[in-house]
Short mmCIF file of C-alpha atoms in Angstrom, two decimals:
data_model
loop_
_atom_site.label_atom_id
_atom_site.label_comp_id
_atom_site.label_asym_id
_atom_site.label_seq_id
_atom_site.Cartn_x
_atom_site.Cartn_y
_atom_site.Cartn_z
CA MET Q 1 133.84 -99.54 188.62
CA GLY Q 2 133.55 -99.00 192.37
CA HIS Q 3 133.45 -102.76 192.99
CA GLU Q 4 136.62 -103.27 190.94
CA LYS Q 5 138.41 -100.56 192.95
CA GLN Q 6 137.25 -102.25 196.14
CA ARG Q 7 138.67 -105.58 194.94
CA LEU Q 8 142.02 -104.07 194.02
CA ASN Q 9 142.20 -102.24 197.36
CA TYR Q 10 141.62 -105.58 199.09
CA VAL Q 11 144.43 -107.15 197.05
CA LEU Q 12 146.71 -104.30 198.13
CA PHE Q 13 145.70 -104.97 201.74
CA LEU Q 14 146.74 -108.62 201.31
CA VAL Q 15 150.03 -107.53 199.73
CA ALA Q 16 150.79 -105.08 202.56
CA GLY Q 17 149.80 -107.65 205.18
CA ALA Q 18 152.16 -110.18 203.64
CA GLY Q 19 154.96 -107.64 203.95
CA PHE Q 20 154.33 -106.86 207.62
CA VAL Q 21 153.96 -110.45 208.79
CA ASN Q 22 157.11 -111.44 206.93
CA VAL Q 23 159.10 -108.72 208.68
CA ALA Q 24 157.97 -110.43 211.87
CA ARG Q 25 158.80 -113.86 210.45
CA ALA Q 26 162.24 -112.88 209.14
CA MET Q 27 163.43 -111.16 212.31
CA THR Q 28 162.79 -114.37 214.25
CA LEU Q 29 162.63 -117.54 212.15
CA SER Q 30 165.72 -116.63 210.08
CA PHE Q 31 167.85 -117.33 213.15
CA LEU Q 32 166.33 -120.62 214.27
CA ALA Q 33 169.25 -122.71 213.01
CA ILE Q 34 171.77 -120.47 214.74
CA LYS Q 35 169.73 -120.51 217.98
CA LEU Q 36 169.51 -124.31 217.97
CA GLN Q 37 173.24 -124.53 217.30
CA GLN Q 38 174.42 -121.94 219.81
CA SER Q 39 171.81 -122.16 222.58
CA PHE Q 40 171.17 -125.91 222.60
CA GLY Q 41 174.43 -127.24 221.09
CA LEU Q 42 172.79 -129.20 218.26
CA GLY Q 43 174.70 -130.35 215.16
CA PRO Q 44 173.82 -129.69 211.48
CA ALA Q 45 172.03 -133.01 210.90
CA MET Q 46 169.83 -132.68 214.01
CA ILE Q 47 169.06 -129.03 213.21
CA GLY Q 48 168.01 -130.02 209.71
CA VAL Q 49 165.70 -132.77 210.97
CA LEU Q 50 164.09 -130.59 213.63
CA LEU Q 51 163.50 -127.69 211.22
CA GLY Q 52 162.17 -130.07 208.59
CA ILE Q 53 159.51 -131.88 210.66
CA GLY Q 54 157.09 -128.94 210.76
CA PRO Q 55 157.10 -128.32 206.98
CA LEU Q 56 156.64 -132.07 206.45
CA VAL Q 57 153.48 -132.06 208.59
CA GLY Q 58 152.38 -128.83 206.91
CA ALA Q 59 152.78 -130.39 203.47
CA VAL Q 60 150.28 -133.09 204.46
CA ALA Q 61 147.85 -130.63 206.09
CA ALA Q 62 147.86 -127.97 203.38
CA PRO Q 63 145.88 -129.89 200.71
CA PHE Q 64 143.07 -130.51 203.21
CA ALA Q 65 143.14 -126.88 204.35
CA GLY Q 66 143.05 -125.72 200.72
CA SER Q 67 140.03 -127.86 199.91
CA LEU Q 68 138.37 -126.79 203.18
CA SER Q 69 138.83 -123.16 202.10
CA ASP Q 70 136.90 -123.96 198.89
CA LYS Q 71 133.98 -125.06 201.11
CA VAL Q 72 133.92 -122.71 204.11
CA GLY Q 73 135.76 -119.70 202.71
CA ARG Q 74 139.39 -118.61 202.51
CA LYS Q 75 139.02 -115.86 205.12
CA SER Q 76 137.92 -118.16 207.94
CA VAL Q 77 140.72 -120.69 207.37
CA LEU Q 78 143.32 -117.96 206.90
CA THR Q 79 142.29 -116.09 210.05
CA LEU Q 80 142.60 -119.25 212.18
CA THR Q 81 145.97 -119.99 210.59
CA LEU Q 82 147.32 -116.54 211.42
CA LEU Q 83 146.11 -116.82 215.02
CA SER Q 84 147.87 -120.18 215.31
CA MET Q 85 151.03 -118.55 214.00
CA ALA Q 86 150.73 -115.79 216.60
CA ILE Q 87 150.46 -118.32 219.45
CA ALA Q 88 153.37 -120.36 218.07
CA MET Q 89 155.59 -117.29 217.85
CA ALA Q 90 154.91 -116.42 221.48
CA GLY Q 91 155.54 -120.05 222.42
CA MET Q 92 158.99 -120.06 220.80
CA GLY Q 93 159.79 -116.85 222.63
CA ILE Q 94 159.06 -118.23 226.09
CA ALA Q 95 160.22 -121.84 225.52
CA LYS Q 96 162.97 -122.97 227.91
CA THR Q 97 163.67 -126.45 226.52
CA VAL Q 98 164.49 -127.89 223.12
CA LEU Q 99 161.27 -129.91 223.16
CA ALA Q 100 159.02 -126.93 223.90
CA PHE Q 101 160.82 -124.78 221.35
CA CYS Q 102 160.55 -127.42 218.63
CA LEU Q 103 156.86 -128.09 219.31
CA ALA Q 104 156.11 -124.38 218.90
CA GLN Q 105 158.28 -124.29 215.77
CA ILE Q 106 156.35 -127.21 214.28
CA VAL Q 107 153.04 -125.38 214.84
CA ALA Q 108 154.53 -122.28 213.19
CA ALA Q 109 155.82 -124.27 210.22
CA VAL Q 110 152.45 -125.95 209.69
CA ALA Q 111 150.73 -122.56 209.85
CA ILE Q 112 153.14 -121.16 207.27
CA ALA Q 113 152.54 -124.15 204.98
CA ILE Q 114 148.77 -123.59 205.17
CA ASN Q 115 148.94 -119.80 204.97
CA GLU Q 116 150.81 -119.61 201.67
CA PRO Q 117 148.48 -121.54 199.31
CA ILE Q 118 145.32 -120.10 200.83
CA SER Q 119 146.68 -116.55 200.65
CA ARG Q 120 147.52 -117.06 196.98
CA ALA Q 121 144.10 -118.60 196.28
CA LEU Q 122 142.38 -115.67 198.03
CA MET Q 123 144.33 -113.20 195.88
CA SER Q 124 143.34 -115.11 192.74
CA ASP Q 125 139.69 -115.08 193.89
CA VAL Q 126 139.68 -111.31 194.28
CA CYS Q 127 142.05 -110.24 191.50
CA PRO Q 128 141.02 -110.22 187.81
CA GLU Q 129 142.98 -112.80 185.82
CA PRO Q 130 144.89 -110.33 183.56
CA MET Q 131 146.35 -108.65 186.65
CA ARG Q 132 147.30 -111.73 188.67
CA LEU Q 133 150.96 -111.94 187.65
CA LYS Q 134 151.38 -108.27 188.53
CA TYR Q 135 149.92 -108.69 192.02
CA PHE Q 136 151.57 -112.05 192.66
CA SER Q 137 154.82 -110.25 191.86
CA TRP Q 138 153.96 -107.38 194.21
CA ARG Q 139 153.12 -109.83 196.97
CA TYR Q 140 156.44 -111.57 196.50
CA THR Q 141 158.17 -108.17 196.62
CA ALA Q 142 156.39 -107.37 199.90
CA ILE Q 143 157.40 -110.73 201.37
CA ASN Q 144 161.01 -110.11 200.51
CA PHE Q 145 160.85 -106.58 201.86
CA GLY Q 146 160.20 -108.38 205.10
CA PHE Q 147 163.21 -110.60 204.57
CA ALA Q 148 165.39 -107.60 203.69
CA VAL Q 149 164.44 -105.66 206.83
CA GLY Q 150 163.64 -108.42 209.32
CA PRO Q 151 167.11 -109.99 209.71
CA LEU Q 152 168.69 -106.58 210.33
CA ILE Q 153 166.16 -105.96 213.11
CA GLY Q 154 166.91 -109.42 214.46
CA ILE Q 155 170.68 -108.99 214.49
CA ALA Q 156 170.37 -105.50 216.05
CA ALA Q 157 168.05 -106.71 218.82
CA GLY Q 158 169.96 -109.94 219.42
CA ALA Q 159 169.37 -113.00 217.26
CA ALA Q 160 166.22 -114.89 218.30
CA SER Q 161 165.56 -112.82 221.44
CA THR Q 162 162.42 -113.49 223.45
CA MET Q 163 160.98 -110.02 222.91
CA LEU Q 164 161.24 -110.33 219.12
CA PHE Q 165 159.17 -113.51 219.14
CA VAL Q 166 156.50 -111.89 221.29
CA ILE Q 167 156.37 -108.83 219.01
CA ALA Q 168 156.12 -111.12 215.98
CA GLY Q 169 153.17 -112.91 217.58
CA ILE Q 170 151.40 -109.59 218.11
CA VAL Q 171 151.92 -108.64 214.45
CA TYR Q 172 150.35 -111.91 213.27
CA ALA Q 173 147.42 -111.47 215.67
CA LEU Q 174 146.76 -107.92 214.41
CA PHE Q 175 146.76 -109.05 210.78
CA ALA Q 176 144.35 -111.87 211.67
CA LEU Q 177 142.02 -109.34 213.32
CA ALA Q 178 142.13 -106.99 210.31
CA LEU Q 179 141.48 -109.89 207.94
CA HIS Q 180 138.48 -110.99 210.03
CA LEU Q 181 136.95 -107.51 210.08
CA LEU Q 182 137.28 -106.75 206.36
CA LYS Q 183 134.72 -108.14 203.91
CA VAL Q 184 136.11 -110.12 200.95
CA PRO Q 185 134.96 -108.55 197.65
CA ALA Q 186 134.97 -111.89 195.82
CA TYR Q 187 135.57 -112.05 192.07
CA GLN Q 188 134.10 -115.12 190.42
CA ASP Q 189 132.67 -116.19 187.07
CA SER Q 190 128.92 -116.42 187.67
CA GLY Q 191 128.49 -118.95 184.87
CA GLU Q 192 131.07 -121.24 186.45
CA THR Q 193 129.50 -120.92 189.87
CA ALA Q 194 126.06 -121.82 188.61
CA ALA Q 195 127.27 -124.90 186.78
CA ALA Q 196 129.67 -126.17 189.43
CA PRO Q 197 128.67 -129.52 190.93
CA LYS Q 198 128.84 -130.13 194.68
CA ILE Q 199 131.74 -132.39 195.60
CA SER Q 200 133.28 -133.36 198.92
CA ILE Q 201 136.62 -132.16 200.26
CA LEU Q 202 138.19 -135.58 199.68
CA GLN Q 203 136.79 -135.72 196.15
CA SER Q 204 138.15 -132.27 195.31
CA ILE Q 205 141.58 -133.33 196.59
CA LYS Q 206 141.43 -136.55 194.54
CA THR Q 207 140.42 -134.59 191.44
CA ALA Q 208 143.41 -132.27 191.86
CA ILE Q 209 145.81 -135.14 192.52
CA ARG Q 210 144.65 -136.99 189.39
CA ASP Q 211 145.70 -134.06 187.19
CA PRO Q 212 149.03 -135.26 185.67
CA ARG Q 213 150.15 -131.67 185.10
CA LEU Q 214 149.80 -130.91 188.79
CA ALA Q 215 151.63 -134.12 189.72
CA PHE Q 216 154.72 -133.01 187.78
CA PHE Q 217 154.38 -129.47 189.17
CA VAL Q 218 154.32 -130.89 192.70
CA GLY Q 219 157.44 -132.96 192.00
CA GLY Q 220 159.28 -130.03 190.47
CA GLY Q 221 158.06 -127.69 193.19
CA THR Q 222 159.30 -130.06 195.89
CA LEU Q 223 162.81 -129.93 194.47
CA LEU Q 224 162.62 -126.15 194.10
CA VAL Q 225 161.46 -125.65 197.68
CA ALA Q 226 164.28 -127.96 198.83
CA VAL Q 227 166.70 -125.53 197.16
CA TYR Q 228 165.30 -122.14 198.21
CA GLY Q 229 162.58 -122.77 200.80
CA GLN Q 230 164.81 -123.08 203.88
CA TRP Q 231 168.23 -122.28 202.48
CA SER Q 232 168.99 -120.40 205.72
CA ALA Q 233 168.66 -123.65 207.71
CA THR Q 234 171.65 -125.15 205.88
CA LEU Q 235 173.64 -122.10 204.82
CA ALA Q 236 173.69 -120.63 208.35
CA PRO Q 237 175.41 -123.63 210.00
CA TYR Q 238 177.81 -123.89 207.04
CA LEU Q 239 178.84 -120.22 207.34
CA ALA Q 240 179.01 -120.33 211.14
CA GLY Q 241 181.26 -123.40 211.06
CA ASN Q 242 183.42 -122.72 208.01
CA ILE Q 243 183.69 -118.96 207.40
CA SER Q 244 185.25 -116.41 209.75
CA GLY Q 245 182.53 -114.08 211.04
CA GLY Q 246 179.96 -116.41 209.53
CA VAL Q 247 177.02 -115.38 211.75
CA GLU Q 248 177.33 -111.69 210.82
CA ILE Q 249 177.90 -112.57 207.16
CA PHE Q 250 174.77 -114.71 207.24
CA ALA Q 251 172.61 -111.80 208.47
CA TYR Q 252 173.90 -109.62 205.62
CA ILE Q 253 173.41 -112.43 203.11
CA VAL Q 254 169.75 -112.78 204.14
CA SER Q 255 169.26 -109.03 203.72
CA ILE Q 256 170.99 -109.11 200.32
CA ASN Q 257 168.51 -111.78 199.30
CA GLY Q 258 165.59 -109.56 200.25
CA ALA Q 259 167.11 -106.41 198.75
CA VAL Q 260 167.75 -108.06 195.37
CA VAL Q 261 164.13 -109.19 195.28
CA LEU Q 262 162.94 -105.64 195.96
CA LEU Q 263 165.11 -104.18 193.20
CA GLY Q 264 164.82 -106.98 190.67
CA ASN Q 265 161.23 -108.12 190.98
CA PRO Q 266 159.72 -105.50 188.59
CA PHE Q 267 162.26 -106.50 185.92
CA ALA Q 268 161.62 -110.18 186.58
CA ARG Q 269 157.87 -109.71 186.12
CA ARG Q 270 158.37 -108.05 182.74
CA PHE Q 271 160.77 -110.81 181.75
CA ILE Q 272 158.21 -113.48 182.68
CA GLU Q 273 155.57 -111.68 180.61
CA ARG Q 274 157.84 -111.77 177.55
CA ALA Q 275 159.51 -115.15 178.00
CA ASP Q 276 156.43 -117.00 179.40
CA ALA Q 277 156.22 -118.73 182.76
CA LEU Q 278 157.91 -122.02 181.85
CA ASN Q 279 160.93 -120.47 180.12
CA ALA Q 280 161.41 -118.05 183.01
CA LEU Q 281 161.21 -120.93 185.50
CA VAL Q 282 163.83 -122.98 183.63
CA ILE Q 283 166.19 -120.00 183.49
CA GLY Q 284 165.63 -119.49 187.22
CA CYS Q 285 166.58 -123.12 187.87
CA LEU Q 286 169.83 -122.64 185.92
CA LEU Q 287 170.59 -119.58 188.05
CA PHE Q 288 169.99 -121.67 191.17
CA LEU Q 289 172.55 -124.12 189.78
CA ALA Q 290 175.06 -121.31 189.26
CA GLY Q 291 174.38 -119.87 192.72
CA GLU Q 292 174.93 -123.19 194.49
CA LEU Q 293 178.21 -123.72 192.65
CA GLY Q 294 179.14 -120.16 193.61
CA PHE Q 295 178.51 -120.87 197.30
CA LEU Q 296 180.69 -123.94 196.98
CA ALA Q 297 183.58 -121.92 195.57
CA SER Q 298 183.20 -118.94 197.96
CA SER Q 299 185.54 -118.25 200.85
CA GLY Q 300 184.62 -114.70 201.91
CA PHE Q 301 181.88 -112.12 202.06
CA TRP Q 302 182.05 -110.71 198.54
CA SER Q 303 182.04 -114.02 196.71
CA LEU Q 304 179.17 -115.20 198.93
CA ALA Q 305 177.29 -111.96 198.25
CA ILE Q 306 177.70 -112.34 194.46
CA SER Q 307 176.55 -115.95 194.66
CA MET Q 308 173.50 -114.86 196.65
CA VAL Q 309 172.65 -112.22 194.04
CA ILE Q 310 172.73 -114.92 191.31
CA PHE Q 311 170.71 -117.30 193.50
CA THR Q 312 168.12 -114.60 194.26
CA ILE Q 313 167.64 -113.65 190.60
CA GLY Q 314 166.76 -117.30 190.05
CA GLU Q 315 164.34 -117.11 192.96
CA ILE Q 316 162.45 -114.06 191.66
CA LEU Q 317 162.02 -115.79 188.32
CA VAL Q 318 160.98 -119.15 189.73
CA VAL Q 319 158.43 -118.20 192.39
CA PRO Q 320 155.95 -116.08 190.38
CA SER Q 321 156.34 -118.40 187.38
CA GLU Q 322 155.45 -121.43 189.48
CA TYR Q 323 152.37 -119.68 190.91
CA MET Q 324 151.20 -118.76 187.42
CA LEU Q 325 151.70 -122.29 186.09
CA VAL Q 326 149.50 -123.68 188.87
CA ASP Q 327 146.92 -120.90 188.50
CA GLY Q 328 146.84 -121.67 184.77
CA ILE Q 329 145.48 -125.19 185.28
CA ALA Q 330 142.96 -124.25 188.00
CA ASN Q 331 139.58 -122.51 187.94
CA ASP Q 332 137.56 -120.44 190.41
CA ARG Q 333 135.77 -123.50 191.86
CA ASN Q 334 138.82 -125.68 192.53
CA ARG Q 335 141.59 -123.12 193.01
CA GLY Q 336 141.90 -123.83 196.73
CA SER Q 337 142.21 -127.55 196.04
CA TYR Q 338 144.84 -127.04 193.34
CA PHE Q 339 146.95 -124.58 195.33
CA GLY Q 340 146.46 -126.77 198.40
CA ALA Q 341 147.52 -129.93 196.55
CA HIS Q 342 150.45 -128.09 195.00
CA SER Q 343 151.50 -126.94 198.46
CA PHE Q 344 152.40 -130.57 199.14
CA SER Q 345 155.60 -129.45 197.43
CA THR Q 346 156.44 -127.73 200.72
CA VAL Q 347 157.65 -131.18 201.75
CA GLY Q 348 160.78 -129.72 200.15
CA ASN Q 349 161.11 -127.70 203.34
CA PHE Q 350 161.75 -131.05 205.02
CA VAL Q 351 163.87 -132.51 202.20
CA GLY Q 352 166.11 -129.45 201.93
CA PRO Q 353 167.28 -128.99 205.53
CA THR Q 354 167.18 -132.71 206.35
CA PHE Q 355 169.18 -134.04 203.41
CA GLY Q 356 171.20 -130.85 203.14
CA GLY Q 357 172.11 -131.10 206.82
CA LEU Q 358 173.00 -134.77 206.45
CA MET Q 359 175.21 -134.03 203.45
CA LEU Q 360 176.81 -131.11 205.26
CA GLY Q 361 177.56 -133.27 208.28
CA ALA Q 362 178.88 -136.19 206.21
CA PHE Q 363 180.63 -134.53 203.26
CA GLY Q 364 180.85 -130.86 204.16
CA GLY Q 365 179.89 -127.97 201.90
CA PRO Q 366 180.65 -129.72 198.57
CA GLY Q 367 178.17 -132.54 199.24
CA MET Q 368 175.41 -130.15 200.29
CA PHE Q 369 175.80 -127.59 197.50
CA LEU Q 370 176.11 -130.22 194.76
CA LEU Q 371 172.94 -131.91 196.04
CA PHE Q 372 171.00 -128.64 195.75
CA ALA Q 373 172.47 -128.00 192.30
CA ALA Q 374 171.16 -131.39 191.16
CA PHE Q 375 167.72 -130.59 192.64
CA ALA Q 376 167.57 -127.38 190.57
CA VAL Q 377 168.25 -129.25 187.32
CA GLY Q 378 165.73 -131.98 188.16
CA SER Q 379 163.05 -129.40 188.90
CA ALA Q 380 163.40 -127.74 185.50
CA ILE Q 381 162.97 -131.11 183.80
CA LEU Q 382 159.81 -131.98 185.76
CA PHE Q 383 158.13 -128.64 185.07
CA ALA Q 384 158.95 -128.89 181.38
CA ILE Q 385 157.32 -132.33 181.24
CA GLY Q 386 154.30 -131.20 183.26
CA THR Q 387 153.40 -128.31 180.96
CA ARG Q 388 153.18 -130.75 178.04
CA MET Q 389 150.83 -133.18 179.78
CA PRO Q 390 147.10 -133.16 178.89
CA PRO Q 391 144.45 -132.44 181.53
CA PRO Q 392 142.67 -135.44 183.09
CA ARG Q 393 139.37 -136.49 181.51
CA ALA Q 394 137.56 -136.38 184.84
CA SER Q 395 138.65 -132.78 185.48
CA VAL Q 396 137.58 -131.71 182.00
CA GLU Q 397 134.11 -133.14 182.62
CA LEU Q 398 133.75 -131.46 186.01
CA ILE Q 399 134.87 -128.01 184.86
CA PRO Q 400 132.06 -126.09 183.16
CA ALA Q 401 132.48 -124.64 179.71
CA ALA Q 402 132.77 -121.11 181.06
CA ALA Q 403 135.98 -122.06 182.88
CA SER Q 404 137.73 -123.17 179.73
CA GLU Q 405 137.41 -119.91 177.87
CA GLY Q 406 140.50 -117.83 177.29
CA VAL Q 407 142.89 -120.73 177.16
CA ALA Q 408 146.48 -119.65 176.55
CA GLY Q 409 148.39 -122.46 174.96
CA PRO Q 410 147.44 -126.13 174.63
CA HIS Q 411 146.80 -127.01 178.28
CA LEU Q 412 147.41 -123.85 180.37
CA ARG Q 413 145.45 -120.65 180.83
CA GLY Q 414 146.21 -117.34 182.51
CA LEU Q 415 150.00 -117.58 182.37
CA TYR Q 416 150.51 -114.00 181.33
CA ALA Q 417 149.51 -110.65 182.79
#
C-alpha cells in the first residue's frame, strides 16, 4: 500500500513539474513568431521555416532517445533533456543575432520533442494501467495551466524579454535537479520483465516501426500536430497582419486556449471513458475542422475567441485519446520505443508552421486555414484505419504472454481508465 502511494505521489510530482515548466515555456516560446517578425523583420514564410526546423530535427532524434530510455532509464535521459532546455532558454534570452537566436531555438525544440514522449513513458511506467487516462488528463491540464498563465506573464513583462528567458531557464534547471534527486518508484510486470529478450536500440526502433498500427498513428499524429502543435506560429502573424490589435488579441487567445483546457479537461476525460479513445479522437478532429473554418470567418475578438473555444475542445479530446491509443499497443518493455517512434509525428511541428506560413504568404488566411482543416479530416481517417490493423507477427512473438493479458478490444489494450 505504501509503495502504491509512493508511486502516485511521484506521478503527481511529474504532473506538477509539467505545469511549472510549461508556465516558463508559454511565457517565452509563445511569442517567438512575433519576436522574429517585429525584432528581425522576417516574413511569415521565413518565420514558419525557422520555427519548423527544430521540431523536424527533434522528430528524428526522439525515437532514438525513446529507445535509449528503455535501456539506460527514463530519468537519466529526461534530466539531460531538461538541462539542455535550460541552456537553450538562456541562449535565446541573450542572443543578439537571428542566427544565434535560431540555433538556441532549435536546441529548445529538439529538447521539447524528446521530453514529451519520455515524460509520458515515465508516467506509464510508474502509474497503474487503470489510472493512466486519469493522470494523462491531469498532466495535460497542468500543461495548459502553464499556457493559460504564461502568455499573460509574457505580455505583462514585455513579449519575449531577455529576463523572461533567463527565468524560464532557471525553472527548467530546478525541475531537472528535483528529477535527478528523486528515486523512481518503478511499476512493472515482473513476469514480463523476466521473459523479455535483450534487443538493441536499433532493433527496438525497427520493431516499433514495423507495427502497422503505429505507422498509421504516426501519420495521423503528424497531421494532428501540424494543426495544433504550433498553431501560434501561424495564427500570430495572421492576427498581427490582418486584425486590428492583433498582438494583444493573440495573447488573450492563447490564454483562452489554456483556460478552456483547465475547465473542460475533466469533462473531456469522462467523455473519452464513455465514448472510447478512437471515437473521442474523431470528434476532436471534427471540432478542429470547425475551429479552423471559424478562424477563417472571424474578423474580431469575439468570433476569434469562440473559434478558439471550439478548437480547444477538439484539442482536449484529441491529445489524451492519442496517448491512450499508443499506450494501448505498447507494453512495459517497449513503451519508450513506441512513444519515441510515435513522437516522429512531431514532424508536424515542421509541417504546420512551414506549409501554413507558405500558404499564408501565398494565399492569405483562407489558404492556411483550409489546409489545416484538410489535415484534421485526414488525421481522423488515418487513426480509424490504424485501430483496425492487426499487430505485426514479429512483435507478437517478442512480447511475452504476460503482456497480452487484459486486452481491450481486438488489437488495443488499456484504452480506458
